[in-house]
Structure formats: C-alpha cells, structure tokens
Coordinates of C-alpha atoms in Angstrom, one line a residue:
Chain A
M474 CA -41.6 20.6 13.3
T475 CA -42.0 22.7 16.4
T476 CA -44.4 20.2 17.8
M477 CA -42.1 17.3 17.1
A478 CA -39.1 19.1 18.6
S479 CA -41.1 20.0 21.7
T480 CA -42.4 16.5 22.0
A481 CA -38.8 15.1 21.9
I482 CA -37.6 17.5 24.6
N483 CA -40.7 16.7 26.7
Q484 CA -39.7 13.1 26.5
D485 CA -36.2 14.0 27.8
I486 CA -37.7 16.2 30.6
F487 CA -40.0 13.4 31.5
E488 CA -37.0 11.0 31.8
Y489 CA -35.0 13.6 33.7
S490 CA -37.8 14.3 36.2
L491 CA -38.1 10.5 36.8
R492 CA -34.4 10.2 37.5
L493 CA -34.3 13.0 40.0
G494 CA -37.7 12.1 41.5
D495 CA -36.8 8.4 41.8
D496 CA -33.5 9.2 43.5
A497 CA -35.4 11.3 46.1
L498 CA -38.2 8.7 46.5
V499 CA -36.1 5.6 46.9
L500 CA -33.6 7.3 49.3
S501 CA -36.5 8.7 51.2
H502 CA -37.9 5.2 51.6
R503 CA -34.6 3.8 52.7
L504 CA -34.2 6.5 55.4
S505 CA -37.7 6.0 56.6
E506 CA -36.7 2.4 57.4
W507 CA -34.6 3.8 60.2
A508 CA -37.7 5.2 62.0
A509 CA -37.7 3.8 65.6
H510 CA -34.4 2.0 64.9
A511 CA -31.8 4.8 64.9
P512 CA -28.9 4.6 67.4
E513 CA -30.2 7.6 69.3
F514 CA -33.5 9.4 69.5
E515 CA -32.1 12.6 67.9
E516 CA -31.0 10.6 64.9
D517 CA -34.4 8.9 64.6
V518 CA -35.9 12.4 64.2
A519 CA -33.1 13.6 62.0
L520 CA -33.3 10.7 59.5
A521 CA -37.1 11.1 59.4
N522 CA -36.6 14.8 58.6
L523 CA -34.2 14.0 55.8
A524 CA -36.6 11.4 54.4
L525 CA -39.4 14.0 54.5
D526 CA -37.5 16.6 52.6
L527 CA -36.7 14.0 49.9
L528 CA -40.3 12.8 49.8
G529 CA -41.4 16.4 49.2
Q530 CA -39.0 16.8 46.3
A531 CA -40.0 13.4 44.9
R532 CA -43.7 14.4 44.9
T533 CA -43.1 17.6 42.9
L534 CA -40.8 15.9 40.5
L535 CA -43.0 12.9 39.9
S536 CA -46.1 15.0 39.5
Y537 CA -44.2 17.1 37.0
A538 CA -43.0 14.0 35.1
G539 CA -46.6 12.9 34.8
E540 CA -47.7 16.4 33.6
V541 CA -44.9 16.5 31.0
E542 CA -45.7 13.0 29.8
G543 CA -49.2 14.1 29.1
L544 CA -50.9 10.7 29.6
G545 CA -52.6 11.6 32.8
R546 CA -50.3 9.7 35.2
T547 CA -50.2 11.1 38.7
E548 CA -47.4 11.1 41.3
D549 CA -49.0 8.0 42.9
D550 CA -49.3 6.2 39.5
L551 CA -45.6 6.7 38.9
A552 CA -44.5 5.8 42.4
Y553 CA -46.7 2.8 42.9
W554 CA -47.4 1.3 39.5
R555 CA -43.9 1.1 38.0
D556 CA -41.7 -2.0 38.4
D557 CA -38.0 -1.9 39.1
R558 CA -37.0 -1.8 35.4
Q559 CA -39.0 1.4 35.0
Y560 CA -37.3 3.1 37.9
R561 CA -34.5 5.5 37.0
N562 CA -32.7 6.1 40.3
L563 CA -29.0 5.7 40.9
L564 CA -27.9 2.4 42.2
L565 CA -26.3 4.2 45.2
V566 CA -29.6 5.3 46.8
E567 CA -31.2 1.8 46.6
Q568 CA -28.4 0.1 48.5
P569 CA -29.5 -1.3 51.9
N570 CA -29.1 0.8 55.0
G571 CA -26.6 -1.6 56.5
D572 CA -25.3 -0.2 59.8
F573 CA -25.4 3.5 60.7
A574 CA -22.0 4.0 59.1
M575 CA -23.3 2.7 55.8
T576 CA -26.3 4.9 55.9
I577 CA -24.2 8.0 56.8
T578 CA -21.7 7.2 54.1
R579 CA -24.4 6.7 51.5
H580 CA -25.9 10.0 52.5
L581 CA -22.6 11.9 52.4
L582 CA -21.9 10.6 48.9
F583 CA -25.4 11.3 47.7
S584 CA -26.2 14.6 49.3
T585 CA -22.9 16.1 48.2
Y586 CA -23.9 15.1 44.6
Q587 CA -27.5 16.3 45.0
L588 CA -26.4 19.7 46.3
S589 CA -24.0 20.2 43.4
L590 CA -26.8 19.1 41.0
Y591 CA -29.5 21.3 42.5
D592 CA -27.1 24.3 42.6
A593 CA -26.4 23.9 38.9
L594 CA -30.0 23.2 38.0
A595 CA -31.5 26.1 39.9
P596 CA -30.5 28.7 37.2
C597 CA -31.6 26.5 34.3
S598 CA -34.5 27.2 32.0
D599 CA -37.3 24.8 33.1
V600 CA -39.3 26.7 35.7
T601 CA -40.5 23.6 37.7
L602 CA -37.1 21.8 37.7
A603 CA -35.4 25.0 38.7
G604 CA -37.9 25.6 41.4
V605 CA -37.4 22.2 42.9
A606 CA -33.7 22.7 42.7
A607 CA -33.6 26.1 44.3
K608 CA -35.8 24.8 47.2
G609 CA -34.0 21.4 47.4
A610 CA -30.5 23.0 47.5
K611 CA -31.3 24.6 50.8
E612 CA -32.4 21.2 52.2
A613 CA -29.5 19.3 50.6
R614 CA -27.1 21.7 52.3
Y615 CA -28.5 20.6 55.7
H616 CA -28.3 17.0 54.6
R617 CA -24.7 17.3 53.6
D618 CA -23.8 19.1 56.8
H619 CA -25.4 16.3 58.9
A620 CA -23.7 13.5 57.0
A621 CA -20.3 15.3 57.1
L622 CA -20.5 15.9 60.8
W623 CA -21.2 12.2 61.4
T624 CA -18.5 11.2 59.0
L625 CA -16.0 13.3 61.1
R626 CA -17.3 11.9 64.3
L627 CA -17.2 8.2 63.2
G628 CA -14.2 8.3 61.0
D629 CA -12.1 10.1 63.6
G630 CA -13.8 8.2 66.4
T631 CA -13.0 4.8 67.9
A632 CA -11.3 1.9 66.0
E633 CA -14.7 0.3 65.8
S634 CA -16.4 3.3 64.2
H635 CA -13.5 4.0 62.0
G636 CA -13.5 0.5 60.7
R637 CA -17.2 0.6 60.0
M638 CA -16.9 3.8 58.0
D639 CA -14.0 2.3 56.1
R640 CA -16.0 -0.8 55.2
A641 CA -19.0 1.4 54.2
L642 CA -16.8 3.5 51.9
Q643 CA -15.3 0.4 50.3
A644 CA -18.8 -1.0 49.7
L645 CA -20.3 2.1 48.3
W646 CA -17.5 3.7 46.4
P647 CA -18.1 1.6 43.2
F648 CA -21.5 3.2 42.9
T649 CA -20.2 6.8 42.7
A650 CA -19.0 6.8 39.1
E651 CA -22.6 6.5 38.0
L652 CA -23.4 9.9 39.5
F653 CA -21.4 11.6 36.8
E654 CA -22.2 9.5 33.8
G655 CA -23.6 11.3 30.8
D656 CA -25.8 10.0 28.0
Q657 CA -27.7 11.4 25.0
I658 CA -30.6 12.6 27.1
L659 CA -28.4 14.7 29.4
E660 CA -26.5 16.0 26.4
R661 CA -29.7 17.2 24.7
L662 CA -31.0 18.7 27.9
A663 CA -27.7 20.5 28.4
I664 CA -27.8 21.9 24.9
E665 CA -31.3 23.2 25.5
G666 CA -30.2 24.8 28.8
V667 CA -32.6 22.6 30.8
A668 CA -30.1 20.7 32.9
P669 CA -26.4 20.7 33.7
R670 CA -24.0 18.1 32.3
S671 CA -23.3 15.5 35.0
E672 CA -19.6 15.5 34.5
S673 CA -19.6 19.2 35.3
L674 CA -20.6 18.3 38.9
R675 CA -17.6 16.1 39.5
P676 CA -14.9 18.6 40.5
G677 CA -17.0 20.1 43.3
W678 CA -18.1 16.7 44.6
D679 CA -14.5 15.4 44.5
L680 CA -13.2 18.3 46.4
F681 CA -15.8 18.2 49.2
I682 CA -15.7 14.4 49.6
R683 CA -11.9 14.2 49.6
E684 CA -11.6 17.1 52.2
T685 CA -14.2 15.5 54.4
L686 CA -12.7 12.1 54.3
E687 CA -9.3 13.4 54.9
A688 CA -10.5 15.4 57.9
A689 CA -12.2 12.2 59.2
T690 CA -8.9 10.3 58.8
L691 CA -10.5 8.1 56.1
E692 CA -9.0 7.0 52.9
V693 CA -10.5 7.3 49.5
P694 CA -10.9 3.8 48.2
A695 CA -8.8 2.7 45.3
T696 CA -11.6 1.1 43.3
T697 CA -11.6 0.5 39.6
T698 CA -14.7 -1.7 39.4
W699 CA -17.6 0.6 38.8
R700 CA -21.3 -0.3 38.8
S701 CA -24.0 1.5 36.9
G702 CA -27.3 1.0 35.1
G703 CA -29.9 2.7 37.3
R704 CA -30.6 5.4 34.8
R705 CA -31.5 2.8 32.3
G706 CA -33.6 0.7 34.7
V707 CA -31.0 -2.0 35.3
H708 CA -30.9 -2.2 39.1
S709 CA -29.4 -4.2 41.9
E710 CA -31.5 -6.9 43.5
H711 CA -32.3 -4.6 46.4
L712 CA -34.6 -2.2 44.6
G713 CA -37.2 -5.0 43.9
H714 CA -37.4 -5.8 47.6
L715 CA -37.8 -2.1 48.5
L716 CA -40.5 -1.6 45.9
A717 CA -42.4 -4.7 47.1
E718 CA -42.6 -3.2 50.5
M719 CA -43.3 0.4 49.3
Q720 CA -45.9 -0.5 46.7
H721 CA -47.7 -3.4 48.4
L722 CA -50.4 -1.5 50.2
H723 CA -51.3 0.7 47.3
R724 CA -51.4 -2.3 44.9
S725 CA -53.5 -4.3 47.3
H726 CA -56.0 -1.5 47.6
P727 CA -56.0 0.2 44.2
D728 CA -57.4 3.7 44.2
A729 CA -57.6 3.8 48.0
R730 CA -57.5 7.4 49.3
W731 CA -56.6 8.9 52.6
Chain B
M327 CA -57.1 46.6 43.6
P328 CA -60.6 45.2 42.7
A329 CA -63.2 45.2 45.4
G330 CA -62.9 42.3 47.8
E331 CA -59.1 41.8 47.3
S332 CA -57.9 43.4 50.5
S333 CA -60.5 41.6 52.6
A334 CA -59.7 38.3 50.9
W335 CA -56.0 39.0 51.7
E336 CA -56.9 39.7 55.3
V337 CA -58.9 36.5 55.6
A338 CA -56.1 34.3 54.1
A339 CA -53.4 36.2 56.1
G340 CA -55.2 35.5 59.4
V341 CA -55.3 31.7 58.9
A342 CA -53.2 30.0 61.6
D343 CA -50.3 27.8 60.8
P344 CA -51.3 24.2 61.6
E345 CA -48.1 23.4 63.5
L346 CA -47.5 26.8 65.1
P347 CA -51.0 27.9 65.7
D348 CA -50.0 31.2 67.4
L349 CA -48.5 32.3 64.1
T350 CA -50.6 33.2 61.0
L351 CA -49.6 32.2 57.5
E352 CA -48.7 35.9 57.0
D353 CA -46.4 35.9 60.1
L354 CA -44.6 32.9 58.7
G355 CA -44.1 34.5 55.4
V356 CA -45.7 31.7 53.4
L357 CA -48.6 33.7 52.0
R358 CA -47.4 34.9 48.6
S359 CA -50.4 36.4 46.9
V360 CA -54.2 36.6 47.0
D361 CA -55.9 37.7 43.8
V362 CA -59.6 38.0 43.2
G363 CA -60.6 37.4 39.6
P364 CA -63.3 39.1 37.6
D365 CA -65.6 36.1 38.2
G366 CA -65.0 36.4 41.9
E367 CA -62.6 33.4 42.1
V368 CA -60.0 33.9 44.8
A369 CA -56.5 32.6 43.8
V370 CA -54.2 32.1 46.7
V371 CA -50.5 31.3 46.3
L372 CA -48.6 29.8 49.2
T373 CA -44.9 28.8 49.3
P374 CA -43.8 25.8 51.4
T375 CA -41.2 26.3 54.2
Y376 CA -39.7 22.8 53.3
S377 CA -40.4 20.6 50.3
G378 CA -42.0 17.9 52.3
C379 CA -43.8 20.0 54.9
P380 CA -46.8 17.8 55.8
A381 CA -48.8 20.8 56.9
L382 CA -49.3 22.0 53.3
E383 CA -52.5 20.1 52.7
V384 CA -53.9 21.4 56.0
M385 CA -52.9 24.9 55.1
R386 CA -54.7 24.6 51.8
Q387 CA -57.9 23.3 53.4
D388 CA -57.8 25.9 56.1
V389 CA -57.4 28.8 53.6
I390 CA -60.3 27.5 51.5
A391 CA -62.5 27.1 54.6
A392 CA -61.7 30.5 55.9
L393 CA -62.4 32.3 52.6
R394 CA -65.6 30.3 52.1
S395 CA -66.9 31.3 55.4
A396 CA -66.0 34.9 54.5
G397 CA -68.3 34.6 51.5
H398 CA -65.9 33.7 48.8
Q399 CA -67.4 30.6 47.2
S400 CA -64.7 29.9 44.6
V401 CA -61.2 29.5 46.0
R402 CA -58.1 28.0 44.5
V403 CA -54.8 27.5 46.4
D404 CA -51.6 26.9 44.5
F405 CA -48.1 26.3 45.8
Q406 CA -45.1 28.1 44.3
L407 CA -41.6 26.9 45.0
Q408 CA -39.7 29.9 43.5
P409 CA -38.4 32.1 44.9
A410 CA -37.7 29.6 47.6
W411 CA -38.9 30.5 51.1
T412 CA -36.3 31.7 53.6
T413 CA -36.6 32.7 57.2
D414 CA -36.0 36.2 56.1
L415 CA -39.6 36.2 55.0
M416 CA -40.8 35.9 58.6
G417 CA -41.7 39.3 59.8
P418 CA -40.9 40.9 63.3
R419 CA -44.4 39.9 64.5
G420 CA -43.7 36.2 63.6
R421 CA -40.5 36.3 65.6
E422 CA -42.2 37.9 68.6
R423 CA -44.9 35.2 68.5
L424 CA -42.3 32.4 68.4
A425 CA -40.5 33.9 71.4
E426 CA -43.8 34.1 73.2
M427 CA -44.3 30.4 72.5
R428 CA -40.8 29.8 74.0
I429 CA -39.4 28.8 70.6
A430 CA -36.1 30.7 69.9
P431 CA -36.8 32.6 66.6
P432 CA -34.5 32.5 63.6
P433 CA -31.8 35.3 63.4
P434 CA -33.1 38.7 62.1
A435 CA -33.8 39.1 58.4
G436 CA -30.7 39.8 56.3
S437 CA -28.2 38.7 58.9
G438 CA -27.0 35.8 56.7
P439 CA -25.5 32.5 57.5
L440 CA -22.3 34.0 59.2
L441 CA -24.1 35.4 62.2
Q442 CA -24.8 32.0 63.9
V443 CA -23.9 33.0 67.4
S444 CA -25.2 31.3 70.5
L445 CA -29.0 31.3 70.9
K446 CA -30.7 33.1 73.7
C447 CA -32.7 30.6 76.0
P448 CA -36.3 31.5 75.6
Q449 CA -37.0 30.5 79.2
C450 CA -34.2 32.3 81.2
G451 CA -32.5 34.5 78.6
S452 CA -29.1 32.9 79.1
L453 CA -26.7 32.7 76.1
R454 CA -25.1 29.6 77.5
T455 CA -27.0 27.2 75.2
R456 CA -26.1 24.4 72.8
E457 CA -27.7 22.5 70.0
T458 CA -28.6 19.0 70.9
S459 CA -30.0 18.1 67.4
H460 CA -30.2 19.9 64.2
F461 CA -33.5 18.2 63.5
G462 CA -36.5 18.7 65.7
S463 CA -40.2 17.8 65.8
T464 CA -40.8 19.5 62.5
S465 CA -38.6 20.2 59.5
C466 CA -38.3 23.9 60.4
K467 CA -37.1 23.4 64.0
S468 CA -33.9 22.2 65.8
L469 CA -33.5 21.1 69.4
W470 CA -31.5 23.0 71.9
R471 CA -30.7 22.9 75.6
C472 CA -29.9 25.8 78.0
L473 CA -26.8 25.1 80.1
A474 CA -27.9 27.7 82.7
C475 CA -31.5 26.7 83.5
G476 CA -31.2 23.2 82.1
E477 CA -34.4 23.4 80.0
P478 CA -34.6 22.0 76.5
F479 CA -36.1 24.3 74.0
E480 CA -36.9 24.4 70.3
H481 CA -35.3 26.8 67.7
F482 CA -37.0 27.8 64.5
K483 CA -33.8 27.4 62.5
A484 CA -32.5 29.8 59.9
L485 CA -32.9 28.9 56.3
Y486 CA -31.2 31.2 53.7

C-alpha cells in the first residue's frame, strides 16, 4: 500500500514539476526572442537576464520531474522530446511577444503570480520544489518590480504607450483565470502539504495587479470569456511554433552535446 | 575533522569565480561545505547565486580540477538551492575585492532591503549616482552612472 500511495503522489509531483518547469521554460524562450530586438540596450540585457533566471528554474524543475518519474528521462529529454500536447504550461506564457507593452503586461501578470506561488511553495514539504521556490522567489521579486516599473511608465506615459498597454491588457486578461484553476492533482498535493492551492494565490495577486494598474492609470478589463487548457496539454496554436523553433536543433542532431 | 579536510576546504575555497576572477568562491559565499569521506572522496557543495547562473558548470569543473591537482583523485560537486544564497553570505573580503575591481559592492550583511541609499561611485567616491539599469552584464550585477565624474560603473546588487 505504501508503495502504491507513494507512486501516486510521485505521479502528481511529476505533473506539478512539469507545470512549473514548462511555465519557466516557455516564458524563458519567449523572452529570449527579444535578444537584440529590445527597444533599448538596457532592456535587451534585462530581458535576457529574466530569461536566464527562468531557464535556471526550468532546468532544476524538469530534472526533478525526470527523477521523480523514474524512467530515466533527463531535462533535455523533457524539454526537447515532448510535443505541445505534452506540455503543461499556462496559456499566458506561450502568447507571442507582440510589442513591448504586450511583453511587459504578460510579465507583470505572470511574475506576480509566480512570486505568490513561490512564496507559498517555499515552506512546503518537498525539499526540491521548496528549494526552487525559495531561490526563485528572490528572482520573481526582481521580475515583478521590473514589470511594474515599466507598467507605470507606459500606462501613465503618452497616449500611444497608454493605448498599447490597454490593448495588451485586453488581449491577455482572458488568460489570467487559468492561473488560479484547481484540479484533483493540486487538491491531492495540497492535502499532502506538497503545494499550495492555486485559488489561495488569488487575493495577493488581485491586490498587487489592481494597485499597479490603478497607479498606471490603466483599467482592469471587464472580461468574462476565459481561456484555459494548458495544464491539460490543450494549448493555443502559438506553442507549436515556439516548440518547433526551440526543439529543431536538438531533434535534427539527436544526442549532440556541447 | 578527518585528515585532509581542512586542506581540501582551502583548495576549494581558493578557486576563483569564473566571472569575477578576483574573488574566490569563498569570498562570494557560494562554497557551502567540503567533506572528505572515509574512502578519500571529496564531496563539495556549492550554492548558486542565481538559478540560471551560467558560471555554475565552470565552477564545478574548476573545483574538480583544483582538488585533483592537489592530490584528491575522487571529487564530487553538488549544487544545493536551500537555504538560498543572499549577498549577506559575501564576507568583508569579498566586498573589498569588488571595490578594488571598481564594482560597487552590495550593502553590508544584515542591513536588509530598507537601506537602499545611494551608492558610492567606485571611481571618485561621490554619492551622486543613479541606476541606469537594474540588469547588468551578469545576473548578479546592475548598471549605474556617477553624476559627478560621469563614469558608468557596475554594482553587485543586493539579494535578500
């Protein structure tokens, strides 16, 4: 019985590590697309720094997923040899970069969520997940600060920058409900003390986002059409294109090493 | 402490940081432990400054190479995330070395996030400085400019 129980919880931890690892990996890739294209040099460096933090988190999380799964899959196997239906990231992080306002808005919405999540996960019982969270929370705090400063500057900037931020918010807001969706996996992990319930992250997220948007003279969109499915592998069309680019080299040269 | 442990520590502690070669891994506060097992295997534990620090692999290789050339044939290097690294783990010597490299060091240990006063320019000592970018050439540094002497400089940013 003990073995069966621990196998079941391992399956849940595997799924959970994939979710968090895929969020970090996919968003890291998106941000890296800005390299050499950012509106100013400092932002080029900043976005690459953010991408690097997320990539580091993804590496530990995917390595751990492979370890918990017990089938010998490495971080590279999981990153490069899964198709979109096997990816577990939020739809929000796979959305295209769009203009700079879109990228900043996406990062504000995500990093505020990730910081709440990591803060809540750090005292949990799984040593590896708690370790990634404690480390990642320090990074997510920088990320959120960066996104919030730009949100203020652009939202409360010119008519052009305000309009772009407004359009970005309208476009991305439908993806935010997914951040706080629960399911049986999360419920079991919460009961075991491994992970926080996602709905518990909502009040802190709401407060910070609403205060930031208000200070930036932006309005919270009145959306009722929500999009979700990423945690079950049902993605928007954008993820397939992202993976094609990210995985192409590795799949063309299997087992190539640096 | 079994024989060889203190010398193994000294060897690992003296390895230079790949990105800030005037600082050792000990100065930086990333060397967590060095244990010599009964079979002579040296187990080194390092902690990363940032999750994605690209210098980690080089650190691992440099530690292994240094210990091998000091006569330790079997060396293992592991990375430990918890407790997470903070700039409070950087000792006074590390801060001095940074200042000598003209990189403004992080605030003193224990000062906490509230004491983020203006930085002192490592070139001319003026306090009339401002941050130009929170993100610099490496994850651990930000970019600043001195308004007095006009020189840009790097700051090893505080992480709590």
